[in-house]
Tab-separated table of N, CA and C in Angstrom:
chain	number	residue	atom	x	y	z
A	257	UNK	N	2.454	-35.588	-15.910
A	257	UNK	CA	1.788	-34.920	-14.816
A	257	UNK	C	2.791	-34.395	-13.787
A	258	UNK	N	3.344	-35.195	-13.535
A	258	UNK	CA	4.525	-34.547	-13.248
A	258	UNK	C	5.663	-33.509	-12.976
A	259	UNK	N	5.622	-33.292	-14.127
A	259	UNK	CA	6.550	-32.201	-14.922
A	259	UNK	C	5.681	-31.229	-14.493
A	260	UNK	N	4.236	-30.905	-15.137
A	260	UNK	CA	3.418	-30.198	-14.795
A	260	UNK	C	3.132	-29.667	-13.462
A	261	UNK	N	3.322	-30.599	-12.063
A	261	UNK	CA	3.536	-29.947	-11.282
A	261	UNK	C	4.989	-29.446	-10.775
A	262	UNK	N	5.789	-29.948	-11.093
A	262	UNK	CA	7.239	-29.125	-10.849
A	262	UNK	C	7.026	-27.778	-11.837
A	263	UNK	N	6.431	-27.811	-12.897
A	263	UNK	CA	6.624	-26.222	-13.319
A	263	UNK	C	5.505	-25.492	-12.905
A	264	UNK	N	4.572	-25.975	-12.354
A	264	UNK	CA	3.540	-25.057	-11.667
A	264	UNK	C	4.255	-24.354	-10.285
A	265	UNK	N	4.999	-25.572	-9.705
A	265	UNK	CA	5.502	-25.070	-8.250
A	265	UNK	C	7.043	-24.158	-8.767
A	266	UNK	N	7.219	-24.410	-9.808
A	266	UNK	CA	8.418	-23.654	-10.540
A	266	UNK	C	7.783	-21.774	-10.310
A	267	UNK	N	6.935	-22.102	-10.989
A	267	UNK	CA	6.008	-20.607	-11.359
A	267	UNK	C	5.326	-20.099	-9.670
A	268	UNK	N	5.031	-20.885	-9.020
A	268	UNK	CA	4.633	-20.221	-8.015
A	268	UNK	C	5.608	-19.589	-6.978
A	269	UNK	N	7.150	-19.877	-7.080
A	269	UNK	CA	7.981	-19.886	-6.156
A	269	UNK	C	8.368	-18.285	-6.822
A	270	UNK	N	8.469	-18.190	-8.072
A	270	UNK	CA	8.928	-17.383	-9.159
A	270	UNK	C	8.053	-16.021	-8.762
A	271	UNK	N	6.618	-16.623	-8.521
A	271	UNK	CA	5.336	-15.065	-8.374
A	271	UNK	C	6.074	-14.478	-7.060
A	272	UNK	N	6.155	-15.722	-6.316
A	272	UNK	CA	6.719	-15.580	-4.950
A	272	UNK	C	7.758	-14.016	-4.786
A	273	UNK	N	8.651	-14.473	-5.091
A	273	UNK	CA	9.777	-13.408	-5.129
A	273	UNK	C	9.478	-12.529	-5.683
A	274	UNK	N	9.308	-12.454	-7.082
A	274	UNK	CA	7.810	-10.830	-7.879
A	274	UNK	C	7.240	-10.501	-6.538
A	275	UNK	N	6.533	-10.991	-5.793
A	275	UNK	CA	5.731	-10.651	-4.766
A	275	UNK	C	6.448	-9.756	-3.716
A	276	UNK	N	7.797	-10.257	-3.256
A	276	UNK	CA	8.575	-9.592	-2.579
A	276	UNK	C	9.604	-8.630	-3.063
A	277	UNK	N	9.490	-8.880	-4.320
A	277	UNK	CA	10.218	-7.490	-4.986
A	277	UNK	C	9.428	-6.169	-5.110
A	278	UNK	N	8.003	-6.124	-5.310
A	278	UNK	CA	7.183	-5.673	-5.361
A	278	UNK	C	6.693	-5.168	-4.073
A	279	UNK	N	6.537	-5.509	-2.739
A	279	UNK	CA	6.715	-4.985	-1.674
A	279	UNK	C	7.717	-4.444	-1.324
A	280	UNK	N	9.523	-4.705	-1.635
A	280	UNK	CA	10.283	-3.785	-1.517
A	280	UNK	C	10.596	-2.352	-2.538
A	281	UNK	N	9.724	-2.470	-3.415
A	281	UNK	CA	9.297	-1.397	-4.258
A	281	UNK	C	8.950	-0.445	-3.743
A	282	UNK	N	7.243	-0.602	-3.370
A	282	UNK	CA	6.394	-0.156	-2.999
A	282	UNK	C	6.971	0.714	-1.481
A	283	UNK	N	7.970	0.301	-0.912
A	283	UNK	CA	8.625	1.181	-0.004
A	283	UNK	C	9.111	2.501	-0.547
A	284	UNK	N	9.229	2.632	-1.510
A	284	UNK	CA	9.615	3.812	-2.602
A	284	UNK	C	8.508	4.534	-2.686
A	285	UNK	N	7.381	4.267	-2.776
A	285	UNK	CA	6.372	4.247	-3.686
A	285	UNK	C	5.354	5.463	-2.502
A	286	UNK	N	5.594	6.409	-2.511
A	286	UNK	CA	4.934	7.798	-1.476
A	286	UNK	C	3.573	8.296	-2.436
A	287	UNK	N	2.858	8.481	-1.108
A	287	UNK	CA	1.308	8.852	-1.095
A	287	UNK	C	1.576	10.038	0.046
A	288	UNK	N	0.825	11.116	-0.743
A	288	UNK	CA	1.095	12.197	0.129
A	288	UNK	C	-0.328	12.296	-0.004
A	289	UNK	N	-0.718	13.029	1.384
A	289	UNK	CA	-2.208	13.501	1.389
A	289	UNK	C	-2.162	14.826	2.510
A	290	UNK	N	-3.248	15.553	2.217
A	290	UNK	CA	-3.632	16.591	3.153
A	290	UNK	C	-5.129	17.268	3.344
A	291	UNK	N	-5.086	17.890	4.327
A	291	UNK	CA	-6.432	18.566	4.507
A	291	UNK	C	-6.524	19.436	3.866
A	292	UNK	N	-7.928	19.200	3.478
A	292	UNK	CA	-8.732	20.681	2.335
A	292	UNK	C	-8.042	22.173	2.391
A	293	UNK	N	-7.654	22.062	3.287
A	293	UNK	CA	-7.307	23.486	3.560
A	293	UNK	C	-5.580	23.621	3.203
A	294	UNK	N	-4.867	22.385	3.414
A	294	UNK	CA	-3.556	22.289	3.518
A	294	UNK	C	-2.529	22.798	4.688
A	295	UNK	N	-3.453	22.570	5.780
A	295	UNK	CA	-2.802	22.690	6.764
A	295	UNK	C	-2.115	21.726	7.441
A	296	UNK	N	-2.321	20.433	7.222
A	296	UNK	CA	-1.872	19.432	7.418
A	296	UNK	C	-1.898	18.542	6.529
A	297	UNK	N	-0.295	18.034	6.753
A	297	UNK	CA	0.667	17.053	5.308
A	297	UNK	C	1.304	15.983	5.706
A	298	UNK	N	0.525	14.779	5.405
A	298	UNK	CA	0.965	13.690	5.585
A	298	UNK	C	1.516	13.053	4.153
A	299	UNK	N	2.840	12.101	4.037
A	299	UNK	CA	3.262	11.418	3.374
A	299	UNK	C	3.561	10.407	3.786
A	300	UNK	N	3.420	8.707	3.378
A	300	UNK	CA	3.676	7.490	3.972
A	300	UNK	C	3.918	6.792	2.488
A	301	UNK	N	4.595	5.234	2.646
A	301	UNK	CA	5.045	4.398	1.482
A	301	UNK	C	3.392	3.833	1.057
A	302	UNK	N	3.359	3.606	-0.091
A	302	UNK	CA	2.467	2.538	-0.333
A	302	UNK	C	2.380	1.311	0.517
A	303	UNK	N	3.288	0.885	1.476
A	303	UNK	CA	3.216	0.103	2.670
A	303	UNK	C	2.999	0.253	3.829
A	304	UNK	N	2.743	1.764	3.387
A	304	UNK	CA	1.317	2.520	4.469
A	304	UNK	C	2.830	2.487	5.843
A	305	UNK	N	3.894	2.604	6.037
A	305	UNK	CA	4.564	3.111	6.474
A	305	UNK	C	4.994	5.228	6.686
A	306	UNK	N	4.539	5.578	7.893
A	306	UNK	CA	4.317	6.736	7.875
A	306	UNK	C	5.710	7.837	7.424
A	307	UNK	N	6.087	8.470	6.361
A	307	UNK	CA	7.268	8.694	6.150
A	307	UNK	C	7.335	10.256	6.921
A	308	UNK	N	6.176	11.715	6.796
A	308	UNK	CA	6.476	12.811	7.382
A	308	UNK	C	4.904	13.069	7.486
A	309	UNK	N	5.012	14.138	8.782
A	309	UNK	CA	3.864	15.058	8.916
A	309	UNK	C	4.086	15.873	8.772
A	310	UNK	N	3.589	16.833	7.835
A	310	UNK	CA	3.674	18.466	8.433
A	310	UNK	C	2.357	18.741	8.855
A	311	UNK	N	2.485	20.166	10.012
A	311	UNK	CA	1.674	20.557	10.737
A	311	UNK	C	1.657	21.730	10.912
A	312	UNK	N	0.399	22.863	10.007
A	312	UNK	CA	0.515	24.282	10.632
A	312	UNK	C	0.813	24.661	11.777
A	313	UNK	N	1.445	25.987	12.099
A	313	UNK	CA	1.530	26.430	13.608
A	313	UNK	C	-0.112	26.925	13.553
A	314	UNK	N	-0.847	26.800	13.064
A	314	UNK	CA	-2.036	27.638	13.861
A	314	UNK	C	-3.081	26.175	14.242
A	315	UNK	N	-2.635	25.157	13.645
A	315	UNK	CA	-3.531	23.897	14.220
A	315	UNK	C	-2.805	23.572	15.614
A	316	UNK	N	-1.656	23.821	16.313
A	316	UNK	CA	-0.914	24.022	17.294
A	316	UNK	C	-1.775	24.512	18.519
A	317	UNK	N	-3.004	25.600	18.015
A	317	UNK	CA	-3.678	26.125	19.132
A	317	UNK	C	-4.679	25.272	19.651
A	318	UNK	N	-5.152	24.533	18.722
A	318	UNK	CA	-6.516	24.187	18.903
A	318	UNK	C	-6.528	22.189	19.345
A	319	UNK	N	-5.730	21.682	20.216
A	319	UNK	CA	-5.214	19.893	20.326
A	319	UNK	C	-6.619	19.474	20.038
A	320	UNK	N	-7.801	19.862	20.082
A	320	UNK	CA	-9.082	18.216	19.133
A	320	UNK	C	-9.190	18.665	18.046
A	321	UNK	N	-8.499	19.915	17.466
A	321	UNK	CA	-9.087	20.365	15.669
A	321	UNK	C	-7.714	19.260	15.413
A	322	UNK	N	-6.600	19.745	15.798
A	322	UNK	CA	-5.084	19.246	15.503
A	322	UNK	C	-6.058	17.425	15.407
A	323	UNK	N	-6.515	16.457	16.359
A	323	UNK	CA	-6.365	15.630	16.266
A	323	UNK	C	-7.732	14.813	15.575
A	324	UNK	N	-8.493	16.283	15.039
A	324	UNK	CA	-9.324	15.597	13.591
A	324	UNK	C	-8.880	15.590	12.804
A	325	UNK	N	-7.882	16.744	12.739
A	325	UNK	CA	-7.514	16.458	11.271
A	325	UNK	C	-6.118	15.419	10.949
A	326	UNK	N	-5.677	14.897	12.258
A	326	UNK	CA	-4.427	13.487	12.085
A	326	UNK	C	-5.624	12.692	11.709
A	327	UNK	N	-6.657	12.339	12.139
A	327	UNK	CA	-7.603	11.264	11.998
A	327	UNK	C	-7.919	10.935	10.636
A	328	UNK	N	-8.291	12.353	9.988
A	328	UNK	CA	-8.916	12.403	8.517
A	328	UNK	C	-8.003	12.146	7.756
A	329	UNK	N	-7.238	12.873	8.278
A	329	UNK	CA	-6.218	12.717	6.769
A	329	UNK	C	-5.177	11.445	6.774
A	330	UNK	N	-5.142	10.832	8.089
A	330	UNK	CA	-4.324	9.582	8.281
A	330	UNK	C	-4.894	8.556	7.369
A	331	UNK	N	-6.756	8.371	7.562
A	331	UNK	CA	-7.312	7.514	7.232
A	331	UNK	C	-7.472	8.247	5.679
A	332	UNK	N	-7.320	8.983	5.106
A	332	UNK	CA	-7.639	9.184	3.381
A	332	UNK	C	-6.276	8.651	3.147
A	333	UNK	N	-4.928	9.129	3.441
A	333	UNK	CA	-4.008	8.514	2.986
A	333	UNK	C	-3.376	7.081	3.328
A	334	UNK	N	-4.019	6.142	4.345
A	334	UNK	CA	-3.529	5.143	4.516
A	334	UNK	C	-4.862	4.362	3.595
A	335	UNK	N	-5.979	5.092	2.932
A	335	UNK	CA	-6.981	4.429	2.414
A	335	UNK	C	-6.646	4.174	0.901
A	336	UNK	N	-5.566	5.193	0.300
A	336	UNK	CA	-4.992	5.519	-0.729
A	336	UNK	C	-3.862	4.374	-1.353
A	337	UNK	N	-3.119	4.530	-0.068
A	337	UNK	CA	-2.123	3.839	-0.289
A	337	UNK	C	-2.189	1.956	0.213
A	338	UNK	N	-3.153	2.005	0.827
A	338	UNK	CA	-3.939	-0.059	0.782
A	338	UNK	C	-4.207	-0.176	-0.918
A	339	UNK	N	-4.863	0.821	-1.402
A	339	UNK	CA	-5.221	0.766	-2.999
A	339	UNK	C	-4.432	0.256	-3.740
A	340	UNK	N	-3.234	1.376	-3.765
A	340	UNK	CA	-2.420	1.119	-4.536
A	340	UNK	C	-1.222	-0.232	-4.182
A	341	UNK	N	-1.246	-0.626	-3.395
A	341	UNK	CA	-0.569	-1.636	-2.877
A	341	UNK	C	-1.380	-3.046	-3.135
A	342	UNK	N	-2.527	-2.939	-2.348
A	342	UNK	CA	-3.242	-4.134	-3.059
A	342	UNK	C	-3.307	-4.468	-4.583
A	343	UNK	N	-3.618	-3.292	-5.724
A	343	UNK	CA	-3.363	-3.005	-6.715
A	343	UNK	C	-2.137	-3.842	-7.314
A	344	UNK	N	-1.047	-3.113	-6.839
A	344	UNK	CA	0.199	-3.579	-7.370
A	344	UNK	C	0.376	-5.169	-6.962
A	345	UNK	N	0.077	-6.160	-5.538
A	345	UNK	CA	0.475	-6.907	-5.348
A	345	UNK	C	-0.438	-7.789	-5.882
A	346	UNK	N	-1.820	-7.596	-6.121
A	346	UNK	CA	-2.769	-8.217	-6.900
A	346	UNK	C	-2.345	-8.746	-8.449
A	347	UNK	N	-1.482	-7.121	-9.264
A	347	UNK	CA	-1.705	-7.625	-10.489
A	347	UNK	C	-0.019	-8.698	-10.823
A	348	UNK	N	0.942	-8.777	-9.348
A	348	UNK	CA	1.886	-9.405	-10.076
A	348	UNK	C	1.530	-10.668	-9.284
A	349	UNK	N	0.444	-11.361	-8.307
A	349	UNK	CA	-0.067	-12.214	-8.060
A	349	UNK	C	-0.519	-12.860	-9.060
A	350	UNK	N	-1.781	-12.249	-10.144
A	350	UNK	CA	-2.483	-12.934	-11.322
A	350	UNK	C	-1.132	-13.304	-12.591
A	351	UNK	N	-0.372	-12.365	-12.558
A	351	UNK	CA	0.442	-12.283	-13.846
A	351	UNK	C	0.977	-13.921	-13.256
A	352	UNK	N	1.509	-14.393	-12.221
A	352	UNK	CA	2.302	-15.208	-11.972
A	352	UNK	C	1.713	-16.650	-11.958
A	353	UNK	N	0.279	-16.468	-11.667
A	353	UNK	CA	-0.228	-17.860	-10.689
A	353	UNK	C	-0.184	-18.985	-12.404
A	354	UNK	N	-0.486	-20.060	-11.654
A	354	UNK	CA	-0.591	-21.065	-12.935
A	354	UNK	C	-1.658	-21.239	-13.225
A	355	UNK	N	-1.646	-21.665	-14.681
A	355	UNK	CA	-3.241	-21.589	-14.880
A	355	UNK	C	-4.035	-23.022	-14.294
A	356	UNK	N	-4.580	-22.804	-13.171
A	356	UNK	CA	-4.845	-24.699	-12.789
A	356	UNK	C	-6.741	-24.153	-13.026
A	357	UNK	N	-7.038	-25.541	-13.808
A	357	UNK	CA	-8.442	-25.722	-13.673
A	357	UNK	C	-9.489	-25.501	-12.628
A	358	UNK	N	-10.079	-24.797	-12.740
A	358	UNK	CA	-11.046	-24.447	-11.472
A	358	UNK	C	-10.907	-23.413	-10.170
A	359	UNK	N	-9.391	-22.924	-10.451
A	359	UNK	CA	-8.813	-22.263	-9.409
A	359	UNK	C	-8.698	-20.626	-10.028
A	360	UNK	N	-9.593	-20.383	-10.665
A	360	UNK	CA	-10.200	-18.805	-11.353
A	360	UNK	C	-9.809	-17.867	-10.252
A	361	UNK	N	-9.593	-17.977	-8.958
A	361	UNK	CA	-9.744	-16.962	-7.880
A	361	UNK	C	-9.571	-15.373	-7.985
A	362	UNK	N	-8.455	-15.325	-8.600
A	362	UNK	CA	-7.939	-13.348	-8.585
A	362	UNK	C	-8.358	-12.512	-10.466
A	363	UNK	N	-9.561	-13.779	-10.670
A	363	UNK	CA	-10.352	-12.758	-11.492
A	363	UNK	C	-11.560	-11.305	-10.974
């Protein structure tokens, strides 16, 4: 029994670091999004870290159109990139955990 838990806590220390390799990944890992129209271009990491905006000069005229469309398109691409991040940190969470009786959780 023993043993069994030193290699469970073996394996969990192990997901551990997967876990943080996988978040320093995911800093790589760009989600670009924009408005329907493509007047405005946002790109950020899968850690939802904001990397560039671009911004037409003609949304320049109009500061509450300019700041619907930071709104919309902030929230489609930071909605994008929680996905894919949860995604990724989810599936090297399950790959790692031990198999303990009763503890089914990240099915």
């Amino acid at each position: 029994m023993f043993g069994d838990i030193m290699g469970m806590m073996g394996k969990i220390k192990e997901t551990q670091q997967k876990v943080e390799e996988t978040k320093k990944r995911l800093d790589t890992v760009l989600i670009d999004e924009q408005s329907n129209d493509g007047l405005l271009k946002v790109t950020l990491t899968a850690n939802r870290q904001i990397k560039n905006i671009s911004v037409d000069d003609s949304l320049l005229e109009d500061k509450e159109q300019l700041e619907d469309y930071l709104v919309m398109v902030m929230n489609k691409a930071v909605e994008k990139a929680t996905a894919v991040n949860e995604a990724e940190l989810a599936a090297v969470a399950k790959e790692g955990m031990p198999n303990i009786p009763g503890m089914d959780m990240l099915s």
